[in-house]
Tab-separated table of C-alpha atoms in Angstrom:
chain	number	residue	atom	x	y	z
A	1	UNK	CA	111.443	98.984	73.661
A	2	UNK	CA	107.521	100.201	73.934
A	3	UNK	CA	105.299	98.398	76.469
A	4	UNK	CA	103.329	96.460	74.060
A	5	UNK	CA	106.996	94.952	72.835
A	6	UNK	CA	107.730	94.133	76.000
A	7	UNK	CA	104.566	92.222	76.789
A	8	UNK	CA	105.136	90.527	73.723
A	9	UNK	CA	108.905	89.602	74.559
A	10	UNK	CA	107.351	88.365	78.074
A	11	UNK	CA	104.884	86.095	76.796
A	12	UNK	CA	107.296	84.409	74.829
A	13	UNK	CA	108.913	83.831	77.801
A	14	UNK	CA	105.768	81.887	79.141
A	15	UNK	CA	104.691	80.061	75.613
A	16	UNK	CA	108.829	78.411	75.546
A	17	UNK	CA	108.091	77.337	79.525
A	18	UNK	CA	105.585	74.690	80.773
A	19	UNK	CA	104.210	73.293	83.876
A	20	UNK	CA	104.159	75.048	87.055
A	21	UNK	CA	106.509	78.241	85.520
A	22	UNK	CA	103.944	78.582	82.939
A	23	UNK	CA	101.378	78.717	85.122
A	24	UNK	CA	103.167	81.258	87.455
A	25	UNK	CA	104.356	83.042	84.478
A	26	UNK	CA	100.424	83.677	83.040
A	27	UNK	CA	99.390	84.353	86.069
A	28	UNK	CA	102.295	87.592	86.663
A	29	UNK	CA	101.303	88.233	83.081
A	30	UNK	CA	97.631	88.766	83.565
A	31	UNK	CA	97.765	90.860	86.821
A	32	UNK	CA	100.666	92.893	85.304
A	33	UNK	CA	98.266	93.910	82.320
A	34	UNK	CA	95.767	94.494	84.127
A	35	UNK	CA	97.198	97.261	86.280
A	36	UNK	CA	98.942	98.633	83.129
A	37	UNK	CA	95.616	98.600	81.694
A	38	UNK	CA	94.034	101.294	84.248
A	39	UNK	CA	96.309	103.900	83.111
A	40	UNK	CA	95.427	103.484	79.165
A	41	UNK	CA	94.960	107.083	77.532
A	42	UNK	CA	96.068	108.796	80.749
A	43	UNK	CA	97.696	111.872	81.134
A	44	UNK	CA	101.444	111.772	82.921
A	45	UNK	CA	99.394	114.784	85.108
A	46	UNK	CA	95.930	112.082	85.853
A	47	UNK	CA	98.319	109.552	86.470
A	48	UNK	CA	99.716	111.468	89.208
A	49	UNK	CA	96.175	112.351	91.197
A	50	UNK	CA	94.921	111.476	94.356
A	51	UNK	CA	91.104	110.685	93.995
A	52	UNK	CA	90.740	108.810	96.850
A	53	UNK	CA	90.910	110.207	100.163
A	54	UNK	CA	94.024	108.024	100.717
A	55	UNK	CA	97.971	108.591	98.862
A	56	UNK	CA	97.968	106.412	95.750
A	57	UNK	CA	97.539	107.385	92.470
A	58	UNK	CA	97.865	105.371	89.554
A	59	UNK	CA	101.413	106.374	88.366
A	60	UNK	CA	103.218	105.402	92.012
A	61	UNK	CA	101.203	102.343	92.419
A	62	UNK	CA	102.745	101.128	89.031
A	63	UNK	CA	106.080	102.310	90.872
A	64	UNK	CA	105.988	100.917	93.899
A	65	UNK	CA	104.479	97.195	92.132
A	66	UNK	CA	107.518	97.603	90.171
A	67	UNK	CA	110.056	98.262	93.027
A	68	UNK	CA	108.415	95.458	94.961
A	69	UNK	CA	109.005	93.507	92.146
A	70	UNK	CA	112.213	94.050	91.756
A	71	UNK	CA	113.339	93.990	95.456
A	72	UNK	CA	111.603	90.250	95.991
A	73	UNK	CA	113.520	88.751	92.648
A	74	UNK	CA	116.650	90.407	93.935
A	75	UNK	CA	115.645	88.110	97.108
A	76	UNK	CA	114.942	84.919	95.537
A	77	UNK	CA	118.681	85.518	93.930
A	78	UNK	CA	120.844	87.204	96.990
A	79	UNK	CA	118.369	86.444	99.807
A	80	UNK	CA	118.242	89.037	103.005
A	81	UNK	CA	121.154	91.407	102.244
A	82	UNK	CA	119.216	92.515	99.136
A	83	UNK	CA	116.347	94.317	101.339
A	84	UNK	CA	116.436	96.641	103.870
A	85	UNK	CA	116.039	95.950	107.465
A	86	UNK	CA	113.012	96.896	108.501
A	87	UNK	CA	112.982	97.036	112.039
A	88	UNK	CA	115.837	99.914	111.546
A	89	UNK	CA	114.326	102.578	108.723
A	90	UNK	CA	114.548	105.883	110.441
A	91	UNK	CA	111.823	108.205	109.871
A	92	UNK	CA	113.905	109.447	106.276
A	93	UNK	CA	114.140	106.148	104.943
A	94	UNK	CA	109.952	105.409	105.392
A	95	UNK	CA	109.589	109.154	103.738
A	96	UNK	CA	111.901	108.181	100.748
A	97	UNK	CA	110.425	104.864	100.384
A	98	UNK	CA	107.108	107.144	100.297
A	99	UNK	CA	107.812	108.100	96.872
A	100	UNK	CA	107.321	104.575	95.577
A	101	UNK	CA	103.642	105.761	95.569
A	102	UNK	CA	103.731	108.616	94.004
A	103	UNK	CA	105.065	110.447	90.918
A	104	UNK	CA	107.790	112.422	91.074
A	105	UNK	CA	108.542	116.080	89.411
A	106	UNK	CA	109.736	114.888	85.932
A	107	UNK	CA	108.862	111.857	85.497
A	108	UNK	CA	106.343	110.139	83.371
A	109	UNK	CA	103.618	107.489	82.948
A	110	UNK	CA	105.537	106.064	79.943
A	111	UNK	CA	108.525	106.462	81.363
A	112	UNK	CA	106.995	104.485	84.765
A	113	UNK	CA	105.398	101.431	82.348
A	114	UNK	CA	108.964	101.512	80.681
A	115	UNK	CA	110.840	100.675	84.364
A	116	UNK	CA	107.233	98.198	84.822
A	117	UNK	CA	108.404	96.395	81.739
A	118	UNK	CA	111.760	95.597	82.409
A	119	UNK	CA	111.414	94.223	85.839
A	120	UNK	CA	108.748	92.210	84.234
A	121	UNK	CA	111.242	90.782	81.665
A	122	UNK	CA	113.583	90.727	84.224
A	123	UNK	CA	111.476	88.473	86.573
A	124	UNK	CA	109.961	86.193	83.430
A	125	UNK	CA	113.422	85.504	82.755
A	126	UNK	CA	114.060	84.470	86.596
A	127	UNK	CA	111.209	82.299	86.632
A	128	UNK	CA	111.968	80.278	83.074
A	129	UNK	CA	115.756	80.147	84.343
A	130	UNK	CA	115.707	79.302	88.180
A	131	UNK	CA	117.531	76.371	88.848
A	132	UNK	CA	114.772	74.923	92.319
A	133	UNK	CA	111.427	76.598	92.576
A	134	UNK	CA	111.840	75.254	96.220
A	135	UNK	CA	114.899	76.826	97.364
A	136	UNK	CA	114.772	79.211	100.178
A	137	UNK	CA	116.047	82.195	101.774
A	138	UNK	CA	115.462	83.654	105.173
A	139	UNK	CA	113.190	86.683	105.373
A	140	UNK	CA	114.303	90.455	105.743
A	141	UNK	CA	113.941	91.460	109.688
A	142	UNK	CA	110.679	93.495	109.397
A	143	UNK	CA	107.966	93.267	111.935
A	144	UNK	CA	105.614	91.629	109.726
A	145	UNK	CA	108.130	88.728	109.544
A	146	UNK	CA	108.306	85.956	111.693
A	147	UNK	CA	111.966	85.789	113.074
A	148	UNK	CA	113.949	83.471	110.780
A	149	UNK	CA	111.067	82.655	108.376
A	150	UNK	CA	112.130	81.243	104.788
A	151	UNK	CA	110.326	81.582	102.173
A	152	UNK	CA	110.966	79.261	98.466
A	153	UNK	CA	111.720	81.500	95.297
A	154	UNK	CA	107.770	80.115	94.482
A	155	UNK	CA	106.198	81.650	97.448
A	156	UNK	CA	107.958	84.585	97.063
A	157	UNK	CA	106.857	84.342	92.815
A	158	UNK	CA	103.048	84.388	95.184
A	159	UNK	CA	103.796	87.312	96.731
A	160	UNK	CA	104.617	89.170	94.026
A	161	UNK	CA	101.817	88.296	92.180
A	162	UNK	CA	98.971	88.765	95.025
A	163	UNK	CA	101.049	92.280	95.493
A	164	UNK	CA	100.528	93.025	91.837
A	165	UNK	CA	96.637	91.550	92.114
A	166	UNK	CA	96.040	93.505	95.417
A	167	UNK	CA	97.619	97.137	94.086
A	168	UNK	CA	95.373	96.369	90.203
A	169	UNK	CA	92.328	96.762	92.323
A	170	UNK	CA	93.132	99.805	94.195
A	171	UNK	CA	93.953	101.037	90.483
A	172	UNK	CA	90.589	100.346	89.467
A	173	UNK	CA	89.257	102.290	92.346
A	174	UNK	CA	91.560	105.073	91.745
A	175	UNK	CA	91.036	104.820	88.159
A	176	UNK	CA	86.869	105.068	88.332
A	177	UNK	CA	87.295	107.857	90.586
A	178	UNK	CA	89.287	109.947	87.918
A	179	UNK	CA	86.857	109.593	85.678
A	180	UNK	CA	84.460	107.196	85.499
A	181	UNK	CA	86.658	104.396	83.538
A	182	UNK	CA	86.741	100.605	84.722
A	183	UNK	CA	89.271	98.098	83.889
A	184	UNK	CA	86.312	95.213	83.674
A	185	UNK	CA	82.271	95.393	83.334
């Protein structure tokens, strides 16, 4: 299934939902396109530069949205367990997690917006299904965590989205800095 199918398959999801998953559902949707939409006509090679003086380029911040993604809906369903513990990565596991933001040997943009698209549908699907919005699950240990915080499947449907908002503009700087293109104005 292309990208544009899947987008298409997602916002079905959010025209047969209403209320408050509708509104978290558009909301996903537009920050998800977006940050697709900085990589349009790219190169699998320009999506893997560094134009900024710091790590990101275009390609692993698509990756690493999508394995945040991924990690917090395996939360909202399996709670803790399904993360790591933080406060216990050795200096390996930060390094492997490392290549979240970047692209690997081999792989490709399209191949990247492929994975995006079915942890989208993946997560659409969550939202129109969940049984309580409000139900909770304490926090992976991680220093940025207070001890035995708990957060509801909807602030963790919040995170995910200000994640996906946050990383879209640090695409658009990357993205300018390639070559000149902007993702608004």
């Amino acid at each position: 299934m292309t990208s544009t199918e899947q987008t298409t398959r997602n916002s079905a999801h959010a025209s047969a939902t209403t209320g408050e998953r509708a509104d978290l559902l558009a909301m996903l949707a537009k920050h998800r396109h977006m940050l697709r939409f900085t990589t349009r006509d790219l190169t699998d090679e320009q999506a893997g530069l560094r134009t900024t003086a710091g790590e990101l380029c275009l390609g692993g911040l698509i990756k690493h949205v999508t394995s945040v993604e991924r990690k917090w809906g395996d939360f909202i369903l399996d709670g803790p367990a399904s993360m790591p513990d933080f406060t216990a990565m050795t200096e390996a596991d930060w390094a492997l997690r490392a290549d979240d933001f970047r692209m690997l040997p081999g792989e490709t943009l399209a191949g990247v917006l492929d994975n995006y698209a079915e942890v989208a549908r993946r997560t659409d699907e969550l939202v129109a299904t969940l049984p309580d919005l409000d139900a909770t699950q304490q926090l992976p240990k991680a220093p940025w965590f207070e001890s035995e915080e708990r957060w509801s499947a909807r602030r963790v449907l919040m995170h995910i989205m200000s994640e996906t908002a946050q990383h879209s503009g640090h695409a658009d700087i990357i993205r300018e800095s390639l070559d000149g293109a902007k993702s608004m104005g």
